[in-house]
Tab-separated table of C-alpha atoms in Angstrom:
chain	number	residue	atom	x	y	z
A	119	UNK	CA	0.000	0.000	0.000
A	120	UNK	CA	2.745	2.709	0.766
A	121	UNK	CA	4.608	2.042	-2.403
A	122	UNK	CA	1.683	2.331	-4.200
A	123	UNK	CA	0.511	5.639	-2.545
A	124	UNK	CA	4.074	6.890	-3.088
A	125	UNK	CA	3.887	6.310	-7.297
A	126	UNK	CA	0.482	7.579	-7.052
A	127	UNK	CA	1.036	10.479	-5.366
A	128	UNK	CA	4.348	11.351	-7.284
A	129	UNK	CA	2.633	10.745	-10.763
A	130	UNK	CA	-0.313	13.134	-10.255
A	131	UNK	CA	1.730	15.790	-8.633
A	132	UNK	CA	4.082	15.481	-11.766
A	133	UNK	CA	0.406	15.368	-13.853
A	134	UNK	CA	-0.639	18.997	-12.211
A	135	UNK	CA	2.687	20.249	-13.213
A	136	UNK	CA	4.361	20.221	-10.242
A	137	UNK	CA	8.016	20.926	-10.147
A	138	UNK	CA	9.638	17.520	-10.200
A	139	UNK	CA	11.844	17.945	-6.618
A	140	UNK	CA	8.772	18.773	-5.144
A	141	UNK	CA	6.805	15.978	-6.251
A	142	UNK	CA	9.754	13.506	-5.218
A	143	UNK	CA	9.970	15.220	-1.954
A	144	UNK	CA	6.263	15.062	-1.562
A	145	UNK	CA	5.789	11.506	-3.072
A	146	UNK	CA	8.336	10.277	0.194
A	147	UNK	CA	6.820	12.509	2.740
A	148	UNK	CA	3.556	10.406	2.071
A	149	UNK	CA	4.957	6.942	2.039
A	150	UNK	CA	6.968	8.190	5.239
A	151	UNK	CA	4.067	8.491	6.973
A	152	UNK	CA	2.345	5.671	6.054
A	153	UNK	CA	5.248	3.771	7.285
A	154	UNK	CA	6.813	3.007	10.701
A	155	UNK	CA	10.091	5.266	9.366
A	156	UNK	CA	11.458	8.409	11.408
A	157	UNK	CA	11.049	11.370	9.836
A	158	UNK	CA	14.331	11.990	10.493
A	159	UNK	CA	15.947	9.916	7.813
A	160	UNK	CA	14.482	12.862	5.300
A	161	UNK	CA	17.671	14.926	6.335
A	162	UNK	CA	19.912	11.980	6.539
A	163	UNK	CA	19.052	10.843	2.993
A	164	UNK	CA	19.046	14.298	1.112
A	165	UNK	CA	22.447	15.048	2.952
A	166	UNK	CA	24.076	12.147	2.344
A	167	UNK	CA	22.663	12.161	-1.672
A	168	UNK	CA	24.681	15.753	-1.958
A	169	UNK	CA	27.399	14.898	0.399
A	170	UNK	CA	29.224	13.274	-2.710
A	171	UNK	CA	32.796	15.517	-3.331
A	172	UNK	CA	32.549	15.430	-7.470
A	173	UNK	CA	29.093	17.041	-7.135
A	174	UNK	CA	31.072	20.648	-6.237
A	175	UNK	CA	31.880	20.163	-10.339
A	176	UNK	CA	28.103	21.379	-10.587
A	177	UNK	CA	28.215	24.931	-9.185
A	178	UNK	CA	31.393	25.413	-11.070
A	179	UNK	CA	30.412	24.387	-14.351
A	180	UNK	CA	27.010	26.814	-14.215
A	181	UNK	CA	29.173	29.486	-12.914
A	182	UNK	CA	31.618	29.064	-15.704
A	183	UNK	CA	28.600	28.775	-18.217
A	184	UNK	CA	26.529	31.897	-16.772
A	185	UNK	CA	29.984	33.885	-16.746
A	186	UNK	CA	30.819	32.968	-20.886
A	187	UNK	CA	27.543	33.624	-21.389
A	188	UNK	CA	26.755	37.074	-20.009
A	189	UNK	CA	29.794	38.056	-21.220
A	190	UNK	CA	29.116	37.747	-25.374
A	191	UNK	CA	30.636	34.554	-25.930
A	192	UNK	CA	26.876	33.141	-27.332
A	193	UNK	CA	27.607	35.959	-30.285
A	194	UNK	CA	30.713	35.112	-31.229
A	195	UNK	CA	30.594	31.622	-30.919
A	196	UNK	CA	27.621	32.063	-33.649
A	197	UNK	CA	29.301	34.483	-36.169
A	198	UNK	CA	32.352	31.667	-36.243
A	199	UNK	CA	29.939	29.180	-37.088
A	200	UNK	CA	28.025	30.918	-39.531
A	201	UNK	CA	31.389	32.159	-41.024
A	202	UNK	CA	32.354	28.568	-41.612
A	203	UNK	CA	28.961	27.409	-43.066
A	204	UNK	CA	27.002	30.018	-43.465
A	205	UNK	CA	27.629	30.243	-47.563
A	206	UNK	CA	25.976	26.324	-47.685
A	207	UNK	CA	22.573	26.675	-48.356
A	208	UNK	CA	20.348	26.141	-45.413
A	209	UNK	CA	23.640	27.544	-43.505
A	210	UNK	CA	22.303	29.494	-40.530
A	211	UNK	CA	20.785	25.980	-39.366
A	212	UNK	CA	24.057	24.312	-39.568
A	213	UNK	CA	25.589	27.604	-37.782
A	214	UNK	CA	23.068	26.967	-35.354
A	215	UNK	CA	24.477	23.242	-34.604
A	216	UNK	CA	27.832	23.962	-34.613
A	217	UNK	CA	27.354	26.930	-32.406
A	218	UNK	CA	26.025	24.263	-29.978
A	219	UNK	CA	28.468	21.916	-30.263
A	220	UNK	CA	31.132	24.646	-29.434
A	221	UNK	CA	28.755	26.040	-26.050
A	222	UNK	CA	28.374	22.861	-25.421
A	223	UNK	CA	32.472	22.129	-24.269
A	224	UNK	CA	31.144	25.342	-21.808
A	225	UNK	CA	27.580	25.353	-20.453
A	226	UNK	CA	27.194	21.230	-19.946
A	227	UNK	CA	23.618	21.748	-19.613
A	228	UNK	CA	21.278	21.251	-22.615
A	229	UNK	CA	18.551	23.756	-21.330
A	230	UNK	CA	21.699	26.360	-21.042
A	231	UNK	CA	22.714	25.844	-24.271
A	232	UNK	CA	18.320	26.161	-26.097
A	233	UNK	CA	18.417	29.704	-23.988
A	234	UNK	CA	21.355	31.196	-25.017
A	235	UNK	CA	21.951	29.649	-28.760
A	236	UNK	CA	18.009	30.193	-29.391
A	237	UNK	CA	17.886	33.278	-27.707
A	238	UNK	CA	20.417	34.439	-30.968
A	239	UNK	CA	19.517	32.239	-33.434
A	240	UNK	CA	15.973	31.318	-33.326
A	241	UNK	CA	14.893	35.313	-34.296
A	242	UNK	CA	17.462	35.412	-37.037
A	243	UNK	CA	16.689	32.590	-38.619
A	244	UNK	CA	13.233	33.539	-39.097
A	245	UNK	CA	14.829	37.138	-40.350
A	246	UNK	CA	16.792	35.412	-42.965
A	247	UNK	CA	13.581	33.564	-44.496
A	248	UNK	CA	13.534	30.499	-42.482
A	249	UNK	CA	10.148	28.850	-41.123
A	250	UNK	CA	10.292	30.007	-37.358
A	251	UNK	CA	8.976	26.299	-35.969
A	252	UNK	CA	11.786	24.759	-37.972
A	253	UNK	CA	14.294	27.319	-36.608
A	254	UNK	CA	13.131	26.463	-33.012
A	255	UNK	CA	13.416	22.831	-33.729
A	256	UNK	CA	16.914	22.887	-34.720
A	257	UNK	CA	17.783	24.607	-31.564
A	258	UNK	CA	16.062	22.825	-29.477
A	259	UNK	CA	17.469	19.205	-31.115
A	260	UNK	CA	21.019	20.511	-31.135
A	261	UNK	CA	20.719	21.194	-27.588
A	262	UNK	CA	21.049	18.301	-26.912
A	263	UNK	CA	24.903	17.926	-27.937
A	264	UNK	CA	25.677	19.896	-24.320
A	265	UNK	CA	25.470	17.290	-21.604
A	266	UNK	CA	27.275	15.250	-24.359
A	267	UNK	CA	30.055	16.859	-25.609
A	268	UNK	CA	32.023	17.202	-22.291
A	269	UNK	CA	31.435	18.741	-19.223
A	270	UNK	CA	28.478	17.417	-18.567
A	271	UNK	CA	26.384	17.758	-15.526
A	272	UNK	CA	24.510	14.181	-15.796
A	273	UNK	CA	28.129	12.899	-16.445
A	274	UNK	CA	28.710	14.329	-13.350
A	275	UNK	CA	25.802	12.893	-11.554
A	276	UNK	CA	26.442	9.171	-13.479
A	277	UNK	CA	30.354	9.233	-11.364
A	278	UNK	CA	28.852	10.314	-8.552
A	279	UNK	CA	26.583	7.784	-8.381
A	280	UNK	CA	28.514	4.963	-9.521
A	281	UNK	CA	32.053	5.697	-8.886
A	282	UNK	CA	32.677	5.497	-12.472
A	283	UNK	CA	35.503	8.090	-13.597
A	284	UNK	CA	33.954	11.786	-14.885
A	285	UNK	CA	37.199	12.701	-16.746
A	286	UNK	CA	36.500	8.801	-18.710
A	287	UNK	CA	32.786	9.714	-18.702
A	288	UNK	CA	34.116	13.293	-20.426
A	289	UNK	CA	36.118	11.505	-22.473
A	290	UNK	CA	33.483	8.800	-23.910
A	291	UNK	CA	30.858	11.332	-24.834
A	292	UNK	CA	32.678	13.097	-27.067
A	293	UNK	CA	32.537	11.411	-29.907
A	294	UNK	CA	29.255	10.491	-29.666
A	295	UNK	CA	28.555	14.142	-29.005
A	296	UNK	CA	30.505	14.975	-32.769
A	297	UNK	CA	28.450	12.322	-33.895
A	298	UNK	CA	24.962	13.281	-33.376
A	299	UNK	CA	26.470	17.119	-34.508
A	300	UNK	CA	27.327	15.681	-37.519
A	301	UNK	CA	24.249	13.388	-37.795
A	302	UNK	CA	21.754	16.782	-37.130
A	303	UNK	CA	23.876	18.676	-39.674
A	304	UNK	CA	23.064	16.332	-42.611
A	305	UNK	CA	19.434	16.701	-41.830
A	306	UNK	CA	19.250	20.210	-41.295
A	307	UNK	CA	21.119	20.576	-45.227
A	308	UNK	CA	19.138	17.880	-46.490
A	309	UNK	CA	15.900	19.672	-44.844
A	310	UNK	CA	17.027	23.129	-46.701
A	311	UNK	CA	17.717	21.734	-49.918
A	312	UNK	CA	14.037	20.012	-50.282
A	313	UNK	CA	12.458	23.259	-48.788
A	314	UNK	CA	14.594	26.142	-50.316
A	315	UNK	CA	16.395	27.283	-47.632
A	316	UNK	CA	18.658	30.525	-48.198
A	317	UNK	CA	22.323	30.727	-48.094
A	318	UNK	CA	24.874	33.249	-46.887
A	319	UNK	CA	27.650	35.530	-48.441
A	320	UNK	CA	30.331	33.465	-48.249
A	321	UNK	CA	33.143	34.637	-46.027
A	322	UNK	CA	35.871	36.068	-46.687
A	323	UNK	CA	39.346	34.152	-45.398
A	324	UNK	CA	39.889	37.993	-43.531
A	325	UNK	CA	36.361	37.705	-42.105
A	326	UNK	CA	36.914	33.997	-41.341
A	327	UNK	CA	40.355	34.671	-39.438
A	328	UNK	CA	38.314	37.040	-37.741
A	329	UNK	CA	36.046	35.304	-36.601
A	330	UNK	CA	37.886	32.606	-35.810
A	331	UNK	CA	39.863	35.025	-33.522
A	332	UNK	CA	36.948	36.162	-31.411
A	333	UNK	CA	36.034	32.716	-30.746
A	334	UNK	CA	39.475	31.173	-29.849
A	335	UNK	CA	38.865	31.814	-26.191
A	336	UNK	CA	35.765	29.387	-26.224
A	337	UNK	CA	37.192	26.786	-27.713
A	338	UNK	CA	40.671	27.047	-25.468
A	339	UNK	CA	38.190	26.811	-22.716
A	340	UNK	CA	37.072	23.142	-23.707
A	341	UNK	CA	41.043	22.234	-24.134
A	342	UNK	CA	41.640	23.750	-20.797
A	343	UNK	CA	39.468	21.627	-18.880
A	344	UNK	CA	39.720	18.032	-20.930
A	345	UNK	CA	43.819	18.654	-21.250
A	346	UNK	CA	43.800	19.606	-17.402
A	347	UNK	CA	41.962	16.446	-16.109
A	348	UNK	CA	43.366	14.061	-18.896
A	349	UNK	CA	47.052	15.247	-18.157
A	350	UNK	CA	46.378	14.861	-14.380
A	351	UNK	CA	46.634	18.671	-13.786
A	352	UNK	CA	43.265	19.015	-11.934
A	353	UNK	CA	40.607	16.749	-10.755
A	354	UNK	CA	36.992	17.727	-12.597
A	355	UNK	CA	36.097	19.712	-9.428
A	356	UNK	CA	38.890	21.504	-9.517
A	357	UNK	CA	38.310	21.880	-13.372
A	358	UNK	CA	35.329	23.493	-12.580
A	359	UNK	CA	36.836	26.441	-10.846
A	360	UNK	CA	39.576	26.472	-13.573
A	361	UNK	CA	36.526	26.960	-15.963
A	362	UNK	CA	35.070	29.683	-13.662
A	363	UNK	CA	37.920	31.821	-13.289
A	364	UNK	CA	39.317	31.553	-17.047
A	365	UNK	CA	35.294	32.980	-17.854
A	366	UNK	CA	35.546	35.592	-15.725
A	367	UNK	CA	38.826	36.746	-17.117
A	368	UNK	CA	37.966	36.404	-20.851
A	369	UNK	CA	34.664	37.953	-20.205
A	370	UNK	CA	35.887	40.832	-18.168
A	371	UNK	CA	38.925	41.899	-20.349
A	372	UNK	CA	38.482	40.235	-23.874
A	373	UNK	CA	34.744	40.381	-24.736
A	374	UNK	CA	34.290	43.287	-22.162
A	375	UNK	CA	30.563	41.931	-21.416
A	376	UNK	CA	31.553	41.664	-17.448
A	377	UNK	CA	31.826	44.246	-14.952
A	378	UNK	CA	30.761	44.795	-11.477
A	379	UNK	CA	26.699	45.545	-12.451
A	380	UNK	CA	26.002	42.473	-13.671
A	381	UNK	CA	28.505	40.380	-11.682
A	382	UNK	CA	26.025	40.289	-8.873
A	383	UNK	CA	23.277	39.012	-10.997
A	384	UNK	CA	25.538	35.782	-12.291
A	385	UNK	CA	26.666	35.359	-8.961
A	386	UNK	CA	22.791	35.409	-7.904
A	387	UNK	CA	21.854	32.923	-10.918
A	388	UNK	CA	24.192	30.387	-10.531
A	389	UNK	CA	23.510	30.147	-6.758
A	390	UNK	CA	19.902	29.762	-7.307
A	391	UNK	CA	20.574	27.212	-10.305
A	392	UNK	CA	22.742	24.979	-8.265
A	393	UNK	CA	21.061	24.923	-5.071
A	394	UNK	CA	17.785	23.832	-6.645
A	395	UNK	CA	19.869	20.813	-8.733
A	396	UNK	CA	21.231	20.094	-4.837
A	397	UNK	CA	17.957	19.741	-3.568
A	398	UNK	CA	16.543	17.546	-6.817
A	399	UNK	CA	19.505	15.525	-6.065
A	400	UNK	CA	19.163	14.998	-2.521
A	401	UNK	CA	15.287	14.944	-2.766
A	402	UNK	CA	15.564	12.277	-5.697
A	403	UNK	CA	18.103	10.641	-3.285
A	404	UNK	CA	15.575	10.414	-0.726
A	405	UNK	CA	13.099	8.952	-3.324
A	406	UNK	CA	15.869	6.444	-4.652
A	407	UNK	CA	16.485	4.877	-0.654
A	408	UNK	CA	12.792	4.087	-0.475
A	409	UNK	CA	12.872	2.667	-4.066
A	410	UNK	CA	16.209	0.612	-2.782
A	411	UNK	CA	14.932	-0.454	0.637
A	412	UNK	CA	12.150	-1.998	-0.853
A	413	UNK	CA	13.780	-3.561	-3.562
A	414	UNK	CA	12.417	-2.367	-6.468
A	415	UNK	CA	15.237	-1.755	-8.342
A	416	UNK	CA	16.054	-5.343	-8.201
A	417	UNK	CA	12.525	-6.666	-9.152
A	418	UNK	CA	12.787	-4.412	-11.795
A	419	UNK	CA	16.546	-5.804	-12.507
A	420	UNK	CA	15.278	-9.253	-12.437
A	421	UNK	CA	11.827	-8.791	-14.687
A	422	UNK	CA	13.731	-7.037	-17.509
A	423	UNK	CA	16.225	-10.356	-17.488
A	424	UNK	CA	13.497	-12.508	-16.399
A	425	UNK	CA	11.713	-11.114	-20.171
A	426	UNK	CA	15.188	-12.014	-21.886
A	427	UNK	CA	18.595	-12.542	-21.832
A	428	UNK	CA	19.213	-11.513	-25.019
A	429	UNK	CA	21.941	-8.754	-25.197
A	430	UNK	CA	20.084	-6.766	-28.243
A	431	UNK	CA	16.872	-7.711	-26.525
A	432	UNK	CA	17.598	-6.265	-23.409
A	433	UNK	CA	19.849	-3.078	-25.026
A	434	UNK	CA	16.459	-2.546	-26.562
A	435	UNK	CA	14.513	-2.486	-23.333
A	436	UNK	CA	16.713	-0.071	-21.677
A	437	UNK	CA	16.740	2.245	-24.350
A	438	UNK	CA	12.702	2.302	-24.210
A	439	UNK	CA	12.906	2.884	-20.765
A	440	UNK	CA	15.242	5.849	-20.436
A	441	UNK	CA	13.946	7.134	-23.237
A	442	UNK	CA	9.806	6.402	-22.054
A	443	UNK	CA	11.412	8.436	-18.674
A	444	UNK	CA	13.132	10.930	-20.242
A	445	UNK	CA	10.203	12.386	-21.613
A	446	UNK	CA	8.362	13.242	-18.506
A	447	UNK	CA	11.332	13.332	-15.528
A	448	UNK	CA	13.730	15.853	-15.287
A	449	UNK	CA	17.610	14.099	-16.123
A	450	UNK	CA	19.144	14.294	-12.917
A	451	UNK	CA	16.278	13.091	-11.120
A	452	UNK	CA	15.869	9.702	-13.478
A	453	UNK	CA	19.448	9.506	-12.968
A	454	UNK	CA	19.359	9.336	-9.509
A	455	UNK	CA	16.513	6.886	-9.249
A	456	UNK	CA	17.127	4.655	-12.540
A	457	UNK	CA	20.363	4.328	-12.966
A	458	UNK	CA	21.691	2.326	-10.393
A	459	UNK	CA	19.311	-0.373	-11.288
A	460	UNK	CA	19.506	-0.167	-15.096
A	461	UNK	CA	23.437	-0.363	-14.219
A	462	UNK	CA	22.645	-3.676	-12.443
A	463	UNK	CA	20.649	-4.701	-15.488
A	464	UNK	CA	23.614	-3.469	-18.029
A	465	UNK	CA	26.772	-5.398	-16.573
A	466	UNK	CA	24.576	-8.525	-16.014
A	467	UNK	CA	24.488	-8.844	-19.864
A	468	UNK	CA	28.425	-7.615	-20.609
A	469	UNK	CA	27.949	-3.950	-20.948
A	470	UNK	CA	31.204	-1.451	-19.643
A	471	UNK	CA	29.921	1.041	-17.293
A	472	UNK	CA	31.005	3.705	-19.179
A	473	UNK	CA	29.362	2.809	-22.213
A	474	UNK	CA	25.872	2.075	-20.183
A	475	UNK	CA	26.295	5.755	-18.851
A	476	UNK	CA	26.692	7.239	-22.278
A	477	UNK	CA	23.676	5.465	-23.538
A	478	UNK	CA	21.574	6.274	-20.645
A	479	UNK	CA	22.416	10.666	-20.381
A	480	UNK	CA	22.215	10.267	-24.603
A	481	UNK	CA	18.719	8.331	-23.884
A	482	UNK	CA	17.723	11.238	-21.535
A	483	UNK	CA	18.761	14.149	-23.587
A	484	UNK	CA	16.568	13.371	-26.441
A	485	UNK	CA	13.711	13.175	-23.930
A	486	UNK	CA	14.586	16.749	-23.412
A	487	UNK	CA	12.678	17.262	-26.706
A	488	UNK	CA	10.155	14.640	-27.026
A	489	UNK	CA	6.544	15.582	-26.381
A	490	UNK	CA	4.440	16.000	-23.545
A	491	UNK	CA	7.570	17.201	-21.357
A	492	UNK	CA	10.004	18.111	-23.632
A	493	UNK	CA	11.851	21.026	-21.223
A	494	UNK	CA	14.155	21.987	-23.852
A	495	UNK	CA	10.857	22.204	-26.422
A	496	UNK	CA	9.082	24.694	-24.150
A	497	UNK	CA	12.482	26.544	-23.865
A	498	UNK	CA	12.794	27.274	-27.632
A	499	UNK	CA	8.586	28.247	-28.141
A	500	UNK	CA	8.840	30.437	-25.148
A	501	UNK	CA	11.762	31.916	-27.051
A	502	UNK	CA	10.464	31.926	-30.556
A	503	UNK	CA	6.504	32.868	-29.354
A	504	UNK	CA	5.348	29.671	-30.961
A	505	UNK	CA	2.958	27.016	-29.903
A	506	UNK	CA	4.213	23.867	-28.501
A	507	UNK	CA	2.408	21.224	-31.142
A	508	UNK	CA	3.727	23.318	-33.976
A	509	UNK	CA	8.014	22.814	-32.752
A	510	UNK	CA	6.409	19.404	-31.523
A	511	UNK	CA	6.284	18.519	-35.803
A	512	UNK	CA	9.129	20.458	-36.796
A	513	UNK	CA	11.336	18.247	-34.503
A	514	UNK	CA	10.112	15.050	-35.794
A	515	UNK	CA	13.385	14.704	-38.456
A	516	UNK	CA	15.598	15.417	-35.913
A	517	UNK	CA	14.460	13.191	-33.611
A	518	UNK	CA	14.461	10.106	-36.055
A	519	UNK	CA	18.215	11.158	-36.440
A	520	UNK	CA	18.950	11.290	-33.143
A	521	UNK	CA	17.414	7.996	-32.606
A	522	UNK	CA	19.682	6.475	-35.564
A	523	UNK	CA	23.004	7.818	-33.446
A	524	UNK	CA	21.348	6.660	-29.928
A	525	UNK	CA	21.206	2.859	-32.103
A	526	UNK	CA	24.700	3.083	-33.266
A	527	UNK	CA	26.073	4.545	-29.787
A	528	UNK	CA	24.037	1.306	-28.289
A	529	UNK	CA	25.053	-1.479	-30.199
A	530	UNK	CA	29.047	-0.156	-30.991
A	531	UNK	CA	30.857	-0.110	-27.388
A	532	UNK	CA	33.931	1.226	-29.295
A	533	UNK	CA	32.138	4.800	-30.123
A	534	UNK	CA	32.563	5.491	-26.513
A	535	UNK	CA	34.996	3.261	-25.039
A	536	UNK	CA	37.677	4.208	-27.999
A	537	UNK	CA	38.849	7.651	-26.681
A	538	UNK	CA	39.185	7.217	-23.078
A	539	UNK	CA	40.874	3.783	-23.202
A	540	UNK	CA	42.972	5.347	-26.007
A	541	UNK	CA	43.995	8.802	-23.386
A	542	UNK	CA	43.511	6.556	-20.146
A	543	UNK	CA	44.636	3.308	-20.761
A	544	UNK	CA	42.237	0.138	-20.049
């Protein structure tokens, strides 16, 4: 009876729109009271859910993303892109993916990257005769490259629930993370050439040095941190503050968008961003324990091998369950509670940890922009003043492509395992 009350009560809470911490935290307040449990292990179980040392990586990171981004780096990160591609037609949508995939080594959050990329491109795409919903899609789908593409935040989460490496976690996204670029790229042009879509002037090798110039700074800032924590400089906490400090120089002195006004406000933002992803996380730790204590991770373990033992079979299975989950939980929250079991589920058939934990954030992002709960699709129509349903459509294509690269991430270990075992050794 309590666990049912507790799915119950988290699933219409989540229904009325809710925010997710609160129905987790709500969900285990009820079956807390149903059962003969102190209230006191509430406390216990957030604090010792946060009281992990890697998880300091996540104030750093948003600090270090809030910091490039207030200070111009979105704009020039942009103008590179579309310097590079912009002359191929349907080139401000392939601007608009590479411009993610470069945020993306900064920000490590996909709902960063649809604010600040969209916030640019989404208006002048639709300027340069582009369908708006199809503008918004693209931004919203390439979004999904930034918890990829290292640092990532559920990365971070993944090691710090598993004890699994971050800097081989880094490591093993990104080529999967240049992969679904690449794979999002050849739809967008192949999207533009059966609509229509315009092209721009191409640029001059000046314009493109330029360019190129003004965005150096972003890209030294993913070599900085993958060099640092590959070469053993820093650990990815310390990374973090690396990160933070290197944005607040470039931003202050290079692209001049810093100073003291503002300063306050992205100190203010990046306090209130991480301590409400500390209290999903120790709130979804909370929820995890009860899960755990009443072992439904393992009778969910031993159904989905119980079904089959099939490796493909059971690959399969996984992917429809992050990806069922990932449409209506926030990440680090299905994180927390899935995928310690999944892991179980994963190694029982032969699967490295690493390349589980790729799947399972890659599963996860693309629920970021799958209807009903898409976060990252109500991002880019708040942004582009466009009903949901109508981005909803648009996104289809990219979707389908994402799902090819989540297959071929799935089923070929060495597209994640390659890099780190190549850097780290075995």
């Amino acid at each position: 009876m309590e666990i049912a009350v507790l799915f119950i009560t988290f699933l219409v809470l989540l229904l009325i729109g809710l925010p997710i911490a609160f129905c987790l935290g709500i969900a285990s307040l009820a079956y807390l009271l149903l059962s003969d449990i102190s209230l006191t292990i509430i406390p216990q179980r957030m604090f010792s859910g946060i009281d992990v040392f890697v998880l300091l990586c996540i104030p750093g990171f948003v600090m270090a993303g809030n910091l490039m981004n207030v200070g111009n780096i979105t704009q020039h990160i942009v103008r590179f892109s579309n310097a590079l591609v912009g002359h191929i037609r349907g080139g401000l949508g392939l601007a608009n993916v590479g411009g993610s995939m470069i945020f993306s080594g900064i920000s490590g959050t996909a709902v960063a990257d649809a604010a600040s990329i969209g916030s640019v491109m989404i208006p002048g795409m639709a300027r340069s005769g582009y369908d708006k919903p199809f503008a918004a899609a693209v931004t919203a789908a390439s979004s999904t490259i930034g918890p990829i593409i290292p640092p990532s935040v559920p990365m971070i989460i993944v090691g710090s629930l598993s004890g699994i490496s971050v800097g081989r976690m880094f490591l093993a996204g990104a080529i999967p993370g240049l992969l679904l670029g690449v794979a999002m790229m050849i739809t967008v042009y192949w999207l533009a050439m059966r609509r229509g879509y315009p092209r721009e002037k191409r640029a001059t090798f000046k314009e493109l040095l330029t360019e190129g110039r003004s965005a150096f700074w972003a890209l030294l800032m993913t070599f900085i941190i993958l060099y640092g924590i590959i070469g053993g400089l820093f650990t990815p906490t310390e990374a973090s503050i690396v990160a933070s400090l290197y944005a607040l120089l470039i931003g202050t002195f290079v692209y001049k968008g810093i100073n003291w006004s503002n300063l306050r406000g992205i100190l203010s933002d990046t306090v209130l961003t991480s301590a409400s992803l500390m209290l999903l996380v120790g709130l979804a730790n909370l929820f995890g324990w009860i899960l755990t204590s009443q072992q439904i991770p393992q009778l969910l373990a031993d159904a989905i091998l119980g079904f089959s033992d099939n490796p493909i079979v059971v690959i399969l299975i996984l992917n429809l369950i992050l990806l069922f989950v990932g449409a209506f939980m926030e990440t680090i929250a299905a994180l927390i509670i899935l995928f310690p079991a999944l892991l179980g589920v994963a190694t029982g058939i032969g699967m490295d940890p690493i390349h589980f934990g790729v799947m399972a954030v890659l599963n996860l992002m693309i629920g970021l922009t799958t209807p009903p709960v898409g976060v990252c699709l109500f991002v880019v129509s708040s942004i582009g003043k466009l009903p949901m349903l109508q981005v909803a459509r648009a996104i289809i294509p990219f979707l389908i492509c994402n799902l090819v690269v989540l297959m071929l991430v799935s089923f070929v270990p060495a597209i994640s395992l390659w890099l780190p075992n190549l850097l780290m050794g075995e």
